[in-house]
Tab-separated table of C-alpha atoms in Angstrom:
chain	number	residue	atom	x	y	z
A	1	UNK	CA	0.131	0.238	0.169
A	2	UNK	CA	2.901	2.638	1.106
A	3	UNK	CA	4.644	1.796	-2.639
A	4	UNK	CA	1.260	2.337	-4.338
A	5	UNK	CA	0.720	5.734	-2.622
A	6	UNK	CA	4.551	6.775	-3.626
A	7	UNK	CA	3.886	5.773	-7.131
A	8	UNK	CA	0.674	7.659	-6.936
A	9	UNK	CA	2.239	10.677	-5.722
A	10	UNK	CA	5.028	10.495	-8.145
A	11	UNK	CA	2.814	10.104	-10.728
A	12	UNK	CA	0.820	13.228	-9.742
A	13	UNK	CA	3.841	15.369	-9.302
A	14	UNK	CA	5.000	14.207	-13.080
A	15	UNK	CA	1.571	15.106	-14.258
A	16	UNK	CA	1.879	18.631	-12.586
A	17	UNK	CA	5.374	19.003	-13.994
A	18	UNK	CA	4.243	18.515	-17.508
A	19	UNK	CA	1.084	20.527	-17.187
A	20	UNK	CA	3.010	23.572	-15.857
A	21	UNK	CA	4.319	25.861	-18.584
A	22	UNK	CA	8.119	26.070	-19.274
A	23	UNK	CA	9.341	29.314	-18.057
A	24	UNK	CA	10.214	31.522	-21.142
A	25	UNK	CA	12.744	33.930	-21.648
A	26	UNK	CA	11.747	35.769	-24.836
A	27	UNK	CA	14.198	38.496	-24.111
A	28	UNK	CA	17.316	36.357	-24.560
A	29	UNK	CA	16.086	34.212	-27.282
A	30	UNK	CA	15.271	37.543	-29.343
A	31	UNK	CA	18.829	38.580	-28.563
A	32	UNK	CA	20.022	35.359	-29.482
A	33	UNK	CA	18.547	35.602	-32.838
A	34	UNK	CA	19.414	39.050	-33.560
A	35	UNK	CA	15.688	40.607	-34.254
A	36	UNK	CA	12.083	40.669	-33.070
A	37	UNK	CA	9.704	38.625	-34.816
A	38	UNK	CA	7.017	41.080	-35.355
A	39	UNK	CA	3.396	39.755	-36.162
A	40	UNK	CA	1.432	42.626	-38.317
A	41	UNK	CA	-1.430	42.686	-40.399
A	42	UNK	CA	-0.554	42.124	-44.222
A	43	UNK	CA	-2.003	45.085	-45.833
A	44	UNK	CA	-3.852	47.541	-43.643
A	45	UNK	CA	-3.415	51.176	-44.526
A	46	UNK	CA	-2.344	53.450	-41.861
A	47	UNK	CA	-1.396	50.510	-39.588
A	48	UNK	CA	0.918	47.852	-41.458
A	49	UNK	CA	1.615	47.539	-45.351
A	50	UNK	CA	4.511	47.470	-47.867
A	51	UNK	CA	4.855	50.755	-49.244
A	52	UNK	CA	6.080	51.451	-52.813
A	53	UNK	CA	9.744	50.865	-51.603
A	54	UNK	CA	8.994	47.517	-50.325
A	55	UNK	CA	9.535	48.857	-46.503
A	56	UNK	CA	6.834	47.948	-43.922
A	57	UNK	CA	4.996	51.186	-42.658
A	58	UNK	CA	2.279	52.045	-40.565
A	59	UNK	CA	1.024	52.742	-36.825
A	60	UNK	CA	1.660	49.079	-35.827
A	61	UNK	CA	4.855	48.885	-37.777
A	62	UNK	CA	6.581	51.651	-35.783
A	63	UNK	CA	5.460	50.034	-32.801
A	64	UNK	CA	7.423	46.939	-33.879
A	65	UNK	CA	10.318	49.340	-34.265
A	66	UNK	CA	10.182	50.756	-30.790
A	67	UNK	CA	10.168	47.283	-29.511
A	68	UNK	CA	13.326	46.746	-31.606
A	69	UNK	CA	14.733	50.034	-30.275
A	70	UNK	CA	14.089	49.023	-26.732
A	71	UNK	CA	16.010	45.867	-27.050
A	72	UNK	CA	18.817	46.677	-29.613
A	73	UNK	CA	19.250	50.374	-29.227
A	74	UNK	CA	18.043	50.691	-33.021
A	75	UNK	CA	14.530	50.312	-34.779
A	76	UNK	CA	15.589	48.097	-37.724
A	77	UNK	CA	16.105	44.653	-35.887
A	78	UNK	CA	12.782	43.377	-36.746
A	79	UNK	CA	11.328	40.417	-38.841
A	80	UNK	CA	8.003	41.683	-40.006
A	81	UNK	CA	5.683	38.799	-40.007
A	82	UNK	CA	2.564	39.361	-41.909
A	83	UNK	CA	-0.427	37.008	-40.127
A	84	UNK	CA	-3.947	36.486	-41.106
A	85	UNK	CA	-6.294	37.598	-38.240
A	86	UNK	CA	-7.601	33.991	-37.948
A	87	UNK	CA	-3.890	32.807	-37.613
A	88	UNK	CA	-2.791	35.679	-35.467
A	89	UNK	CA	-3.305	33.870	-31.889
A	90	UNK	CA	-1.824	30.763	-33.045
A	91	UNK	CA	1.243	32.363	-34.692
A	92	UNK	CA	2.055	33.973	-31.180
A	93	UNK	CA	1.487	30.707	-29.050
A	94	UNK	CA	3.477	28.541	-31.329
A	95	UNK	CA	6.371	31.222	-31.390
A	96	UNK	CA	6.388	31.933	-34.961
A	97	UNK	CA	6.158	35.589	-33.870
A	98	UNK	CA	7.439	37.191	-30.284
A	99	UNK	CA	4.548	39.867	-30.270
A	100	UNK	CA	1.672	40.655	-32.286
A	101	UNK	CA	1.335	44.349	-33.272
A	102	UNK	CA	-1.625	44.234	-35.194
A	103	UNK	CA	-5.403	45.319	-35.039
A	104	UNK	CA	-6.455	43.012	-32.138
A	105	UNK	CA	-9.367	43.869	-30.247
A	106	UNK	CA	-9.093	43.476	-26.416
A	107	UNK	CA	-11.692	40.885	-25.137
A	108	UNK	CA	-12.194	39.000	-22.121
A	109	UNK	CA	-12.484	35.772	-23.569
A	110	UNK	CA	-9.256	36.238	-25.580
A	111	UNK	CA	-7.154	37.426	-22.685
A	112	UNK	CA	-8.558	34.885	-20.488
A	113	UNK	CA	-8.833	31.523	-22.583
A	114	UNK	CA	-6.242	31.897	-25.363
A	115	UNK	CA	-2.716	31.967	-23.225
A	116	UNK	CA	-1.911	35.374	-24.263
A	117	UNK	CA	-1.353	38.664	-22.531
A	118	UNK	CA	-2.787	41.744	-23.652
A	119	UNK	CA	-0.463	44.802	-23.102
A	120	UNK	CA	-2.143	48.384	-22.431
A	121	UNK	CA	-4.408	49.192	-25.430
A	122	UNK	CA	-2.398	51.607	-27.560
A	123	UNK	CA	-5.567	52.253	-29.960
A	124	UNK	CA	-8.922	53.167	-28.816
A	125	UNK	CA	-11.623	52.975	-31.763
A	126	UNK	CA	-15.267	51.922	-31.911
A	127	UNK	CA	-17.972	52.067	-34.238
A	128	UNK	CA	-18.751	55.521	-35.678
A	129	UNK	CA	-20.470	57.165	-38.944
A	130	UNK	CA	-19.104	58.713	-42.180
A	131	UNK	CA	-21.613	60.792	-43.995
A	132	UNK	CA	-21.406	62.929	-47.376
A	133	UNK	CA	-20.059	66.399	-46.351
A	134	UNK	CA	-22.745	68.225	-48.525
A	135	UNK	CA	-25.179	66.884	-45.871
A	136	UNK	CA	-23.757	69.413	-43.174
A	137	UNK	CA	-24.066	66.970	-40.395
A	138	UNK	CA	-21.752	67.482	-37.335
A	139	UNK	CA	-23.197	64.922	-35.193
A	140	UNK	CA	-25.067	61.342	-35.270
A	141	UNK	CA	-28.039	63.298	-33.514
A	142	UNK	CA	-28.646	65.306	-36.539
A	143	UNK	CA	-29.265	62.179	-38.841
A	144	UNK	CA	-32.749	61.854	-38.052
A	145	UNK	CA	-34.656	60.400	-40.834
A	146	UNK	CA	-31.367	59.692	-42.822
A	147	UNK	CA	-30.460	56.568	-45.263
A	148	UNK	CA	-27.850	54.503	-43.557
A	149	UNK	CA	-26.106	51.749	-45.273
A	150	UNK	CA	-25.869	48.600	-42.924
A	151	UNK	CA	-24.679	45.100	-43.633
A	152	UNK	CA	-27.543	42.813	-43.301
A	153	UNK	CA	-27.636	40.799	-40.142
A	154	UNK	CA	-24.610	42.535	-38.855
A	155	UNK	CA	-23.829	43.456	-35.165
A	156	UNK	CA	-23.093	46.930	-36.994
A	157	UNK	CA	-26.636	47.132	-37.756
A	158	UNK	CA	-27.858	46.098	-34.423
A	159	UNK	CA	-25.540	48.844	-32.637
A	160	UNK	CA	-27.243	51.566	-34.899
A	161	UNK	CA	-30.812	50.513	-34.176
A	162	UNK	CA	-30.238	50.283	-30.328
A	163	UNK	CA	-28.287	53.878	-30.580
A	164	UNK	CA	-31.153	55.446	-32.479
A	165	UNK	CA	-33.650	53.892	-30.484
A	166	UNK	CA	-31.898	55.294	-27.231
A	167	UNK	CA	-31.883	58.765	-28.968
A	168	UNK	CA	-35.372	58.830	-30.029
A	169	UNK	CA	-34.110	59.319	-33.527
A	170	UNK	CA	-35.370	57.117	-36.471
A	171	UNK	CA	-33.308	56.213	-39.688
A	172	UNK	CA	-33.750	54.443	-42.748
A	173	UNK	CA	-31.719	51.015	-43.218
A	174	UNK	CA	-30.215	50.144	-46.435
A	175	UNK	CA	-29.387	46.538	-46.051
A	176	UNK	CA	-26.607	45.478	-48.212
A	177	UNK	CA	-25.760	41.786	-48.311
A	178	UNK	CA	-22.169	41.659	-48.792
A	179	UNK	CA	-19.096	44.138	-46.999
A	180	UNK	CA	-17.409	44.864	-50.290
A	181	UNK	CA	-20.745	46.370	-51.639
A	182	UNK	CA	-21.399	48.945	-48.811
A	183	UNK	CA	-18.922	51.480	-49.863
A	184	UNK	CA	-19.709	51.285	-53.360
A	185	UNK	CA	-23.492	52.144	-52.582
A	186	UNK	CA	-22.513	54.644	-49.946
A	187	UNK	CA	-20.217	56.553	-52.281
A	188	UNK	CA	-22.768	56.621	-55.276
A	189	UNK	CA	-25.157	58.630	-52.809
A	190	UNK	CA	-28.062	55.924	-52.179
A	191	UNK	CA	-27.107	56.232	-48.690
A	192	UNK	CA	-26.696	59.483	-46.598
A	193	UNK	CA	-24.180	57.597	-44.097
A	194	UNK	CA	-22.284	54.435	-43.303
A	195	UNK	CA	-21.391	53.096	-40.277
A	196	UNK	CA	-18.165	51.120	-39.155
A	197	UNK	CA	-15.237	51.212	-37.071
A	198	UNK	CA	-13.433	54.472	-37.181
A	199	UNK	CA	-10.160	53.427	-39.265
A	200	UNK	CA	-12.228	51.472	-41.567
A	201	UNK	CA	-14.159	54.439	-42.729
A	202	UNK	CA	-11.128	56.481	-42.771
A	203	UNK	CA	-9.421	53.639	-45.058
A	204	UNK	CA	-12.713	53.635	-47.128
A	205	UNK	CA	-12.592	57.482	-47.378
A	206	UNK	CA	-9.033	57.632	-48.555
A	207	UNK	CA	-9.938	55.173	-51.436
A	208	UNK	CA	-12.981	57.551	-52.531
A	209	UNK	CA	-12.841	59.418	-55.746
A	210	UNK	CA	-13.275	62.466	-53.499
A	211	UNK	CA	-12.010	62.035	-50.204
A	212	UNK	CA	-12.692	65.347	-48.866
A	213	UNK	CA	-16.464	65.277	-49.932
A	214	UNK	CA	-16.852	62.672	-46.787
A	215	UNK	CA	-16.807	63.595	-43.020
A	216	UNK	CA	-16.746	61.241	-40.199
A	217	UNK	CA	-18.724	62.232	-37.108
A	218	UNK	CA	-17.157	62.433	-33.712
A	219	UNK	CA	-19.577	60.034	-31.959
A	220	UNK	CA	-18.436	56.389	-31.218
A	221	UNK	CA	-21.509	54.180	-30.448
A	222	UNK	CA	-19.742	50.964	-29.475
A	223	UNK	CA	-16.277	50.659	-27.907
A	224	UNK	CA	-13.171	48.803	-29.095
A	225	UNK	CA	-9.806	49.033	-28.382
A	226	UNK	CA	-6.535	47.067	-29.626
A	227	UNK	CA	-3.202	46.307	-27.888
A	228	UNK	CA	-0.048	44.304	-28.687
A	229	UNK	CA	-0.037	40.773	-27.353
A	230	UNK	CA	2.411	38.646	-25.959
A	231	UNK	CA	2.449	35.014	-24.548
A	232	UNK	CA	1.648	34.254	-20.899
A	233	UNK	CA	4.170	32.826	-18.863
A	234	UNK	CA	7.372	35.450	-19.579
A	235	UNK	CA	6.671	38.382	-17.488
A	236	UNK	CA	9.657	40.169	-18.278
A	237	UNK	CA	9.054	39.923	-21.877
A	238	UNK	CA	5.571	41.386	-20.956
A	239	UNK	CA	6.836	44.470	-18.733
A	240	UNK	CA	9.164	45.496	-21.888
A	241	UNK	CA	6.316	45.216	-24.443
A	242	UNK	CA	4.067	46.880	-21.984
A	243	UNK	CA	6.628	49.804	-20.841
A	244	UNK	CA	7.785	50.531	-24.448
A	245	UNK	CA	4.034	51.540	-24.933
A	246	UNK	CA	4.080	53.815	-21.560
A	247	UNK	CA	7.530	55.307	-22.830
A	248	UNK	CA	5.816	56.579	-26.001
A	249	UNK	CA	2.977	58.101	-24.136
A	250	UNK	CA	5.205	59.605	-21.431
A	251	UNK	CA	7.547	61.221	-23.961
A	252	UNK	CA	4.443	63.120	-25.388
A	253	UNK	CA	3.390	64.030	-21.973
A	254	UNK	CA	6.844	65.542	-21.371
A	255	UNK	CA	6.995	67.245	-24.692
A	256	UNK	CA	10.042	64.953	-25.788
A	257	UNK	CA	10.366	64.254	-29.411
A	258	UNK	CA	12.317	62.925	-32.115
A	259	UNK	CA	13.623	66.220	-32.760
A	260	UNK	CA	14.544	67.507	-29.205
A	261	UNK	CA	15.688	64.413	-27.534
A	262	UNK	CA	19.253	64.783	-27.386
A	263	UNK	CA	18.614	68.563	-25.829
A	264	UNK	CA	16.195	67.209	-23.490
A	265	UNK	CA	19.165	64.892	-22.003
A	266	UNK	CA	20.711	68.198	-20.411
A	267	UNK	CA	17.565	68.684	-18.620
A	268	UNK	CA	17.558	69.563	-15.044
A	269	UNK	CA	14.276	68.328	-14.502
A	270	UNK	CA	14.209	65.092	-12.276
A	271	UNK	CA	11.323	63.342	-13.953
A	272	UNK	CA	12.760	64.135	-17.396
A	273	UNK	CA	16.315	63.013	-16.417
A	274	UNK	CA	14.820	59.483	-14.663
A	275	UNK	CA	12.851	58.849	-17.856
A	276	UNK	CA	15.623	58.976	-20.322
A	277	UNK	CA	18.100	57.201	-17.942
A	278	UNK	CA	20.330	59.812	-17.008
A	279	UNK	CA	19.616	59.172	-13.329
A	280	UNK	CA	18.750	55.784	-12.081
A	281	UNK	CA	18.956	52.540	-13.248
A	282	UNK	CA	15.582	51.473	-14.319
A	283	UNK	CA	16.638	50.257	-17.668
A	284	UNK	CA	19.153	48.014	-16.009
A	285	UNK	CA	17.053	46.542	-13.659
A	286	UNK	CA	14.791	45.573	-16.687
A	287	UNK	CA	17.437	44.038	-18.790
A	288	UNK	CA	17.767	47.005	-20.977
A	289	UNK	CA	20.191	49.763	-21.601
A	290	UNK	CA	20.394	52.517	-19.279
A	291	UNK	CA	19.066	54.969	-22.160
A	292	UNK	CA	16.416	52.464	-23.837
A	293	UNK	CA	13.771	55.177	-23.963
A	294	UNK	CA	16.091	57.590	-25.661
A	295	UNK	CA	16.745	54.931	-28.271
A	296	UNK	CA	12.964	54.371	-28.802
A	297	UNK	CA	12.189	58.135	-29.187
A	298	UNK	CA	15.000	58.460	-31.690
A	299	UNK	CA	13.771	55.470	-33.830
A	300	UNK	CA	10.268	56.598	-33.939
A	301	UNK	CA	9.234	59.501	-31.904
A	302	UNK	CA	6.769	59.896	-29.267
A	303	UNK	CA	3.281	58.414	-29.326
A	304	UNK	CA	1.902	61.521	-31.011
A	305	UNK	CA	4.597	61.475	-33.597
A	306	UNK	CA	3.664	57.997	-34.518
A	307	UNK	CA	-0.053	58.635	-34.550
A	308	UNK	CA	0.009	61.791	-36.799
A	309	UNK	CA	2.366	60.408	-39.272
A	310	UNK	CA	0.139	57.401	-40.016
A	311	UNK	CA	-3.179	58.076	-38.996
A	312	UNK	CA	-3.652	61.853	-37.969
A	313	UNK	CA	-3.218	64.999	-39.610
A	314	UNK	CA	0.092	64.294	-41.274
A	315	UNK	CA	-1.814	61.054	-43.068
A	316	UNK	CA	-3.987	60.363	-45.897
A	317	UNK	CA	-6.558	58.862	-43.419
A	318	UNK	CA	-6.805	62.129	-41.036
A	319	UNK	CA	-8.207	60.150	-38.169
A	320	UNK	CA	-8.998	62.932	-35.255
A	321	UNK	CA	-6.950	62.098	-32.051
A	322	UNK	CA	-9.956	61.685	-30.018
A	323	UNK	CA	-9.889	59.009	-27.416
A	324	UNK	CA	-6.211	58.572	-28.520
A	325	UNK	CA	-5.008	61.773	-27.287
A	326	UNK	CA	-3.453	62.596	-23.958
A	327	UNK	CA	-5.936	62.429	-20.696
A	328	UNK	CA	-4.995	66.191	-20.087
A	329	UNK	CA	-6.464	66.781	-23.730
A	330	UNK	CA	-9.564	64.929	-22.900
A	331	UNK	CA	-8.078	61.553	-24.413
A	332	UNK	CA	-7.944	58.142	-22.760
A	333	UNK	CA	-3.891	57.871	-22.906
A	334	UNK	CA	-2.476	57.850	-19.811
A	335	UNK	CA	0.996	56.481	-18.397
A	336	UNK	CA	1.849	55.295	-14.949
A	337	UNK	CA	4.534	57.312	-12.932
A	338	UNK	CA	8.372	56.878	-14.193
A	339	UNK	CA	9.429	55.783	-10.649
């Protein structure tokens, strides 16, 4: 009996050992490989796509470069790996990529069931509306009685119905069976408005014959926010990806840009000096260089610079900062204290 108990106990311990995930050290494997394998969308204007020179560009692509700069001191140590949405989680779990920097919405089921960790949201979005400029509408609440293109049977249609009902206004749905046809029907003038996630509307507008003839209204009627992902089980790598995002936001908060970062190294402000690694040893304790934040900013700029270049005022999409602005300007971006 004693032997059976010992055998049973030993078997249970072995089962637990096999069940427990092995401790990973992504930072060391990335350094050994000489580059970060960064999973991105294969062709999403504004976020990640190959430009006419064959270089990856976009908001998500610059986040990959920021991660590279944090680890290697330069933003060019990236192996861009385009992954389809339905393969993105598998690519991360299998080790095909070290981090996902593509449009993936943060949800409770994904976060708790897929063995991945979402880092803090780097892009807040949601369902909004685009209208013909000649309509003169400045708000969704001015669309009472408007004809709105909707994808038949979609959650988008349900969100619109709920929002209009809650605000005691009416609309005329123009139900369309295929997603690819919604934009064409709207542009033809059969609809006063169309509704989708804000970036999708901006991308559609950029492809219209006359982009300036269309306006994206400010209201967001259904929330969605996106964040880079890492595998579970590697806290150090999670911290590096997480705090690289916070570094981009903090740099904008402190007024540190790609152009003035060298000058800011001479600052007497203790917060700035700690953030840039002039004082303290935060970077070294993370397994990074003392001046890793300087390297990140030199590679891609601060959050606002990345956003404006690819999505905002300097881009073809011209998506207003809105929720993606700093908290002090009415947005949702906020970084913890650099202490």
